[in-house]
């Protein structure tokens, strides 16, 4: 026998009260001198002995009454059998239903998930008065709370659906364990209805160190009992780093087969803004992973939502994967220079290019740069460094994702170039080679990284790819380093054009000014198209959307927003509004409702601020499932020992559960016994007072 509320047993100390009162009363007895006639009254002695017996009996009854009452509140329970004609001990049950998309497999009369829901609804119909239950779903964890209402439980089950969010099973088990620990019922049960993915159950739980309640009874229903044919898209990426309407774009994808036979081939279809744009058939043959490439023509600007879809198999949720990219209708450029005349060739190249999208929105002096660096401009072109009032502003702009094209200016010297690079974390001893308007020491291009994206589609005939080198009269000797990626190098290994990445930003750095006194680069046929390619390349900061897994948070920067409200447009086109007044002291907010696959668009008024692509976790596609032996090892690790039962979903599971349940609470019987003892005590006490009165009357 065990007690469900053992804390009440401290009340047993109250049993000492009748004993203390009894002995205190004995100390108050006075010795009475009898006359010699008292010895003649032998009958009085018999009455005195009878009275003393009743007093000891009353003491025992009162102690027993306290013991029974305290024990009743402590809820005594037999744990090995049920007394005939009595109700079983109350039960607290937590059901964990795996609603990850691998449970969407349809076999026989329905999906594994729907079968699991029907089983739970059947089990709760057998609940007795006082039993309670909570429903948890593994891939969309609700807080979970106990209820005795079967109607509420059924409603919770009926409204649940397959989720694309990824949560690890150990979170659900820990939550269930905490719920059951909080319950005062004797029987505590945990049902896990799952396909027990190898990665999510065995591999994941084995890596955590936690223990379950030793009194917990676990029932496991394994739905992974049939062979499943599944392929899933594990990767889908835009290959282009330069995006121009009317030009070709390409995508790459990885498609994985998760079973040894079946579904050996399929067709992959590329959709852009819901229009089929390309299609390709494929087969796995002997490999388990297939790489495919699809090409199409980009026919418009703006936000392009794309997805790749393969033919359906046993698991359909991993047959579509999403991507998105943004093609600005106009590329806005801020042009800043120490000396306005230094920018004439750059400005002319941008305005007369065949690329009509590039616009110099504003032209300023470098001293004004600090006040103009913001996200209004796609790219900032800086010529010279002498008049930059605050180079830290450039660094901050870079860290926030800003894009810069930098040229030395006519007023630049090695000291201010070294200082600028130093503040960007690049420490070199910069020297100036040659002199302006001098032909004494001319440098030429030595090495060109033609694989760099800025050279894509730059030449009409790709076979004749060759950059004509300008004559460089003077330049700053900047050498390759860990932070400087070479694009075009000179004969002395100096970097004529290099790339610096910092934070989310990027600088394309020239080592010579765009002036004819420094080089003849501005009059070469390469100058204008290359400069426009650089601008186009720099705009890739907003081309490819952030890619997260369903269930992860979207971070939204709000510190610089002026409007008081955000609008979130979800993949199903529903809208949600967020009042920013509630986050007045925050620089960013986290949006958590990423339970749909596709593109989430974030607006401030009518302006598109950002967009995020939400995809499924590819690990959920894996059809490698745990065996019962592997599951047992995990349960033993959790200190469950033999307190678990495997139940086949297709068998008579109700009978199996009934046989495993046990226990009878005895508190009602303790209260009945206490009531009977109280009646007996009242009778004996009344009779004892009568005898005492007669004894005193005779004296």
Short mmCIF file of N, CA and C in Angstrom, two decimals, residues 538-629:
data_model
loop_
_atom_site.label_atom_id
_atom_site.label_comp_id
_atom_site.label_asym_id
_atom_site.label_seq_id
_atom_site.Cartn_x
_atom_site.Cartn_y
_atom_site.Cartn_z
N UNK A 538 26.66 44.20 -56.51
CA UNK A 538 26.49 44.69 -55.15
C UNK A 538 25.04 44.68 -54.69
N UNK A 539 24.11 44.70 -55.61
CA UNK A 539 22.70 44.70 -55.21
C UNK A 539 22.21 43.32 -54.77
N UNK A 540 23.08 42.31 -54.82
CA UNK A 540 22.65 40.97 -54.39
C UNK A 540 22.40 40.90 -52.89
N UNK A 541 22.63 41.98 -52.16
CA UNK A 541 22.35 41.98 -50.72
C UNK A 541 20.87 41.69 -50.46
N UNK A 542 20.00 42.08 -51.39
CA UNK A 542 18.57 41.84 -51.18
C UNK A 542 18.00 40.88 -52.21
N UNK A 543 18.89 40.23 -52.95
CA UNK A 543 18.39 39.34 -54.00
C UNK A 543 17.78 38.07 -53.44
N UNK A 544 18.55 37.36 -52.62
CA UNK A 544 18.12 36.05 -52.12
C UNK A 544 17.58 36.20 -50.72
N UNK A 545 16.36 35.72 -50.50
CA UNK A 545 15.72 35.86 -49.20
C UNK A 545 16.36 34.98 -48.14
N UNK A 546 16.20 35.39 -46.88
CA UNK A 546 16.65 34.57 -45.76
C UNK A 546 15.88 33.25 -45.80
N UNK A 547 16.58 32.19 -45.47
CA UNK A 547 15.97 30.86 -45.53
C UNK A 547 16.02 30.25 -44.14
N UNK A 548 14.86 29.95 -43.57
CA UNK A 548 14.81 29.35 -42.24
C UNK A 548 13.95 28.08 -42.28
N UNK A 549 14.02 27.32 -41.20
CA UNK A 549 13.24 26.11 -41.05
C UNK A 549 11.92 26.45 -40.36
N UNK A 550 10.84 25.82 -40.79
CA UNK A 550 9.53 26.06 -40.18
C UNK A 550 9.62 25.86 -38.67
N UNK A 551 9.07 26.83 -37.93
CA UNK A 551 9.14 26.79 -36.48
C UNK A 551 10.19 27.71 -35.91
N UNK A 552 11.17 28.12 -36.72
CA UNK A 552 12.17 29.08 -36.26
C UNK A 552 11.60 30.50 -36.32
N UNK A 553 12.26 31.40 -35.61
CA UNK A 553 11.77 32.78 -35.53
C UNK A 553 12.31 33.63 -36.68
N UNK A 554 11.51 34.62 -37.07
CA UNK A 554 11.95 35.64 -38.03
C UNK A 554 12.33 36.89 -37.25
N UNK A 555 13.59 37.33 -37.39
CA UNK A 555 14.04 38.56 -36.73
C UNK A 555 13.74 39.75 -37.64
N UNK A 556 13.03 40.73 -37.09
CA UNK A 556 12.65 41.91 -37.86
C UNK A 556 13.22 43.15 -37.18
N UNK A 557 14.08 43.90 -37.89
CA UNK A 557 14.63 45.14 -37.33
C UNK A 557 13.57 46.24 -37.41
N UNK A 558 13.34 46.89 -36.28
CA UNK A 558 12.30 47.93 -36.24
C UNK A 558 12.83 49.27 -35.75
N UNK A 559 14.12 49.35 -35.44
CA UNK A 559 14.65 50.56 -34.80
C UNK A 559 14.51 51.80 -35.67
N UNK A 560 14.55 51.64 -37.02
CA UNK A 560 14.51 52.80 -37.90
C UNK A 560 13.17 52.98 -38.60
N UNK A 561 12.18 52.22 -38.20
CA UNK A 561 10.88 52.33 -38.86
C UNK A 561 10.11 53.53 -38.32
N UNK A 562 9.41 54.19 -39.21
CA UNK A 562 8.65 55.38 -38.82
C UNK A 562 7.18 55.08 -38.61
N UNK A 563 6.62 54.16 -39.38
CA UNK A 563 5.21 53.85 -39.23
C UNK A 563 4.99 52.96 -38.00
N UNK A 564 3.84 53.09 -37.33
CA UNK A 564 3.63 52.38 -36.05
C UNK A 564 3.16 50.94 -36.20
N UNK A 565 3.13 50.42 -37.42
CA UNK A 565 2.55 49.09 -37.60
C UNK A 565 3.28 48.31 -38.70
N UNK A 566 3.43 47.01 -38.46
CA UNK A 566 3.97 46.10 -39.46
C UNK A 566 2.86 45.21 -39.98
N UNK A 567 2.99 44.83 -41.24
CA UNK A 567 2.05 43.87 -41.81
C UNK A 567 2.84 42.64 -42.28
N UNK A 568 2.42 41.47 -41.81
CA UNK A 568 3.03 40.21 -42.23
C UNK A 568 2.06 39.50 -43.16
N UNK A 569 2.50 39.25 -44.38
CA UNK A 569 1.69 38.49 -45.33
C UNK A 569 2.25 37.07 -45.38
N UNK A 570 1.44 36.10 -44.98
CA UNK A 570 1.87 34.71 -44.90
C UNK A 570 1.75 34.03 -46.26
N UNK A 571 2.34 32.84 -46.39
CA UNK A 571 2.26 32.14 -47.69
C UNK A 571 0.86 31.87 -48.18
N UNK A 572 -0.11 31.71 -47.26
CA UNK A 572 -1.49 31.46 -47.69
C UNK A 572 -2.25 32.76 -47.96
N UNK A 573 -1.53 33.90 -48.00
CA UNK A 573 -2.06 35.23 -48.31
C UNK A 573 -2.81 35.87 -47.14
N UNK A 574 -2.92 35.19 -46.02
CA UNK A 574 -3.53 35.83 -44.86
C UNK A 574 -2.57 36.88 -44.30
N UNK A 575 -3.13 37.88 -43.62
CA UNK A 575 -2.33 38.99 -43.12
C UNK A 575 -2.41 39.07 -41.60
N UNK A 576 -1.31 39.49 -41.02
CA UNK A 576 -1.27 39.72 -39.57
C UNK A 576 -0.59 41.06 -39.33
N UNK A 577 -1.16 41.85 -38.41
CA UNK A 577 -0.62 43.17 -38.12
C UNK A 577 0.01 43.19 -36.73
N UNK A 578 1.16 43.87 -36.64
CA UNK A 578 1.89 43.97 -35.38
C UNK A 578 2.00 45.44 -35.01
N UNK A 579 1.51 45.79 -33.82
CA UNK A 579 1.56 47.16 -33.33
C UNK A 579 2.94 47.42 -32.72
N UNK A 580 3.71 48.30 -33.32
CA UNK A 580 5.08 48.53 -32.88
C UNK A 580 5.16 49.34 -31.59
N UNK A 581 4.07 49.97 -31.19
CA UNK A 581 4.09 50.73 -29.93
C UNK A 581 4.40 49.82 -28.75
N UNK A 582 4.04 48.56 -28.88
CA UNK A 582 4.30 47.61 -27.79
C UNK A 582 5.78 47.24 -27.70
N UNK A 583 6.56 47.60 -28.72
CA UNK A 583 7.98 47.25 -28.75
C UNK A 583 8.84 48.51 -28.88
N UNK A 584 8.41 49.58 -28.23
CA UNK A 584 9.07 50.88 -28.40
C UNK A 584 10.53 50.87 -27.92
N UNK A 585 10.86 49.96 -27.00
CA UNK A 585 12.22 49.91 -26.46
C UNK A 585 13.07 48.82 -27.09
N UNK A 586 12.62 48.30 -28.22
CA UNK A 586 13.33 47.19 -28.86
C UNK A 586 13.91 47.62 -30.22
N UNK A 587 15.05 47.03 -30.56
CA UNK A 587 15.64 47.25 -31.88
C UNK A 587 15.11 46.26 -32.90
N UNK A 588 14.70 45.09 -32.41
CA UNK A 588 14.12 44.09 -33.31
C UNK A 588 13.06 43.30 -32.56
N UNK A 589 12.21 42.67 -33.32
CA UNK A 589 11.20 41.79 -32.74
C UNK A 589 11.32 40.43 -33.41
N UNK A 590 10.82 39.41 -32.74
CA UNK A 590 10.85 38.05 -33.28
C UNK A 590 9.43 37.60 -33.60
N UNK A 591 9.23 37.24 -34.85
CA UNK A 591 7.94 36.72 -35.28
C UNK A 591 8.02 35.20 -35.25
N UNK A 592 7.12 34.56 -34.50
CA UNK A 592 7.25 33.14 -34.20
C UNK A 592 6.29 32.24 -34.97
N UNK A 593 5.32 32.80 -35.66
CA UNK A 593 4.28 31.95 -36.26
C UNK A 593 4.67 31.49 -37.67
N UNK A 594 5.78 30.78 -37.74
CA UNK A 594 6.27 30.30 -39.04
C UNK A 594 5.86 28.83 -39.23
N UNK A 595 4.57 28.59 -39.26
CA UNK A 595 4.06 27.23 -39.35
C UNK A 595 3.58 26.88 -40.76
N UNK A 596 3.88 27.74 -41.73
CA UNK A 596 3.53 27.46 -43.12
C UNK A 596 4.80 27.49 -43.97
N UNK A 597 4.81 26.71 -45.04
CA UNK A 597 5.93 26.71 -45.96
C UNK A 597 5.70 27.73 -47.05
N UNK A 598 6.75 28.45 -47.42
CA UNK A 598 6.63 29.45 -48.47
C UNK A 598 7.30 30.75 -48.07
N UNK A 599 6.85 31.85 -48.66
CA UNK A 599 7.48 33.16 -48.49
C UNK A 599 6.63 34.04 -47.59
N UNK A 600 7.25 34.55 -46.52
CA UNK A 600 6.62 35.53 -45.63
C UNK A 600 7.11 36.92 -46.04
N UNK A 601 6.18 37.84 -46.29
CA UNK A 601 6.53 39.19 -46.71
C UNK A 601 6.21 40.18 -45.59
N UNK A 602 7.14 41.08 -45.33
CA UNK A 602 7.03 42.03 -44.22
C UNK A 602 6.93 43.43 -44.80
N UNK A 603 5.85 44.12 -44.47
CA UNK A 603 5.58 45.44 -45.02
C UNK A 603 5.50 46.48 -43.90
N UNK A 604 5.96 47.68 -44.22
CA UNK A 604 5.68 48.86 -43.42
C UNK A 604 4.86 49.79 -44.31
N UNK A 605 3.58 49.85 -44.05
CA UNK A 605 2.69 50.52 -44.99
C UNK A 605 2.63 49.72 -46.28
N UNK A 606 2.95 50.35 -47.40
CA UNK A 606 2.97 49.66 -48.69
C UNK A 606 4.38 49.28 -49.11
N UNK A 607 5.37 49.60 -48.27
CA UNK A 607 6.76 49.31 -48.61
C UNK A 607 7.15 47.92 -48.14
N UNK A 608 7.71 47.14 -49.07
CA UNK A 608 8.20 45.81 -48.72
C UNK A 608 9.54 45.96 -48.02
N UNK A 609 9.56 45.65 -46.71
CA UNK A 609 10.79 45.78 -45.93
C UNK A 609 11.71 44.58 -46.09
N UNK A 610 11.13 43.43 -46.06
CA UNK A 610 11.93 42.21 -46.08
C UNK A 610 11.04 41.03 -46.45
N UNK A 611 11.66 39.92 -46.74
CA UNK A 611 10.92 38.70 -47.01
C UNK A 611 11.78 37.52 -46.55
N UNK A 612 11.13 36.48 -46.09
CA UNK A 612 11.82 35.32 -45.53
C UNK A 612 11.21 34.06 -46.11
N UNK A 613 12.07 33.14 -46.53
CA UNK A 613 11.61 31.86 -47.09
C UNK A 613 11.63 30.81 -45.98
N UNK A 614 10.51 30.13 -45.81
CA UNK A 614 10.39 29.09 -44.79
C UNK A 614 10.24 27.74 -45.47
N UNK A 615 11.14 26.82 -45.14
CA UNK A 615 11.12 25.47 -45.70
C UNK A 615 11.07 24.43 -44.59
N UNK A 616 10.83 23.18 -44.97
CA UNK A 616 10.79 22.08 -44.01
C UNK A 616 12.21 21.64 -43.66
N UNK A 617 12.33 20.94 -42.54
CA UNK A 617 13.61 20.36 -42.14
C UNK A 617 13.82 19.06 -42.92
N UNK A 618 14.86 18.96 -43.74
CA UNK A 618 15.06 17.76 -44.57
C UNK A 618 15.22 16.48 -43.77
N UNK A 619 15.64 16.57 -42.52
CA UNK A 619 15.84 15.36 -41.73
C UNK A 619 14.53 14.62 -41.49
N UNK A 620 13.41 15.33 -41.55
CA UNK A 620 12.11 14.69 -41.32
C UNK A 620 11.73 13.78 -42.49
N UNK A 621 12.39 13.94 -43.63
CA UNK A 621 12.08 13.11 -44.80
C UNK A 621 12.66 11.70 -44.67
N UNK A 622 13.61 11.55 -43.76
CA UNK A 622 14.31 10.27 -43.64
C UNK A 622 13.38 9.18 -43.12
N UNK A 623 13.24 8.11 -43.89
CA UNK A 623 12.33 7.02 -43.51
C UNK A 623 13.07 5.91 -42.77
N UNK A 624 14.16 6.25 -42.09
CA UNK A 624 14.86 5.28 -41.25
C UNK A 624 14.24 5.34 -39.86
N UNK A 625 13.64 4.23 -39.43
CA UNK A 625 12.89 4.22 -38.19
C UNK A 625 13.55 3.32 -37.14
N UNK A 626 13.20 3.56 -35.89
CA UNK A 626 13.79 2.84 -34.77
C UNK A 626 13.12 1.48 -34.58
N UNK A 627 13.93 0.48 -34.26
CA UNK A 627 13.38 -0.83 -33.90
C UNK A 627 12.95 -0.81 -32.44
N UNK A 628 12.15 -1.80 -32.04
CA UNK A 628 11.71 -1.87 -30.65
C UNK A 628 12.90 -2.03 -29.71
N UNK A 629 13.92 -2.76 -30.14
CA UNK A 629 15.10 -2.94 -29.30
C UNK A 629 15.82 -1.61 -29.08
#
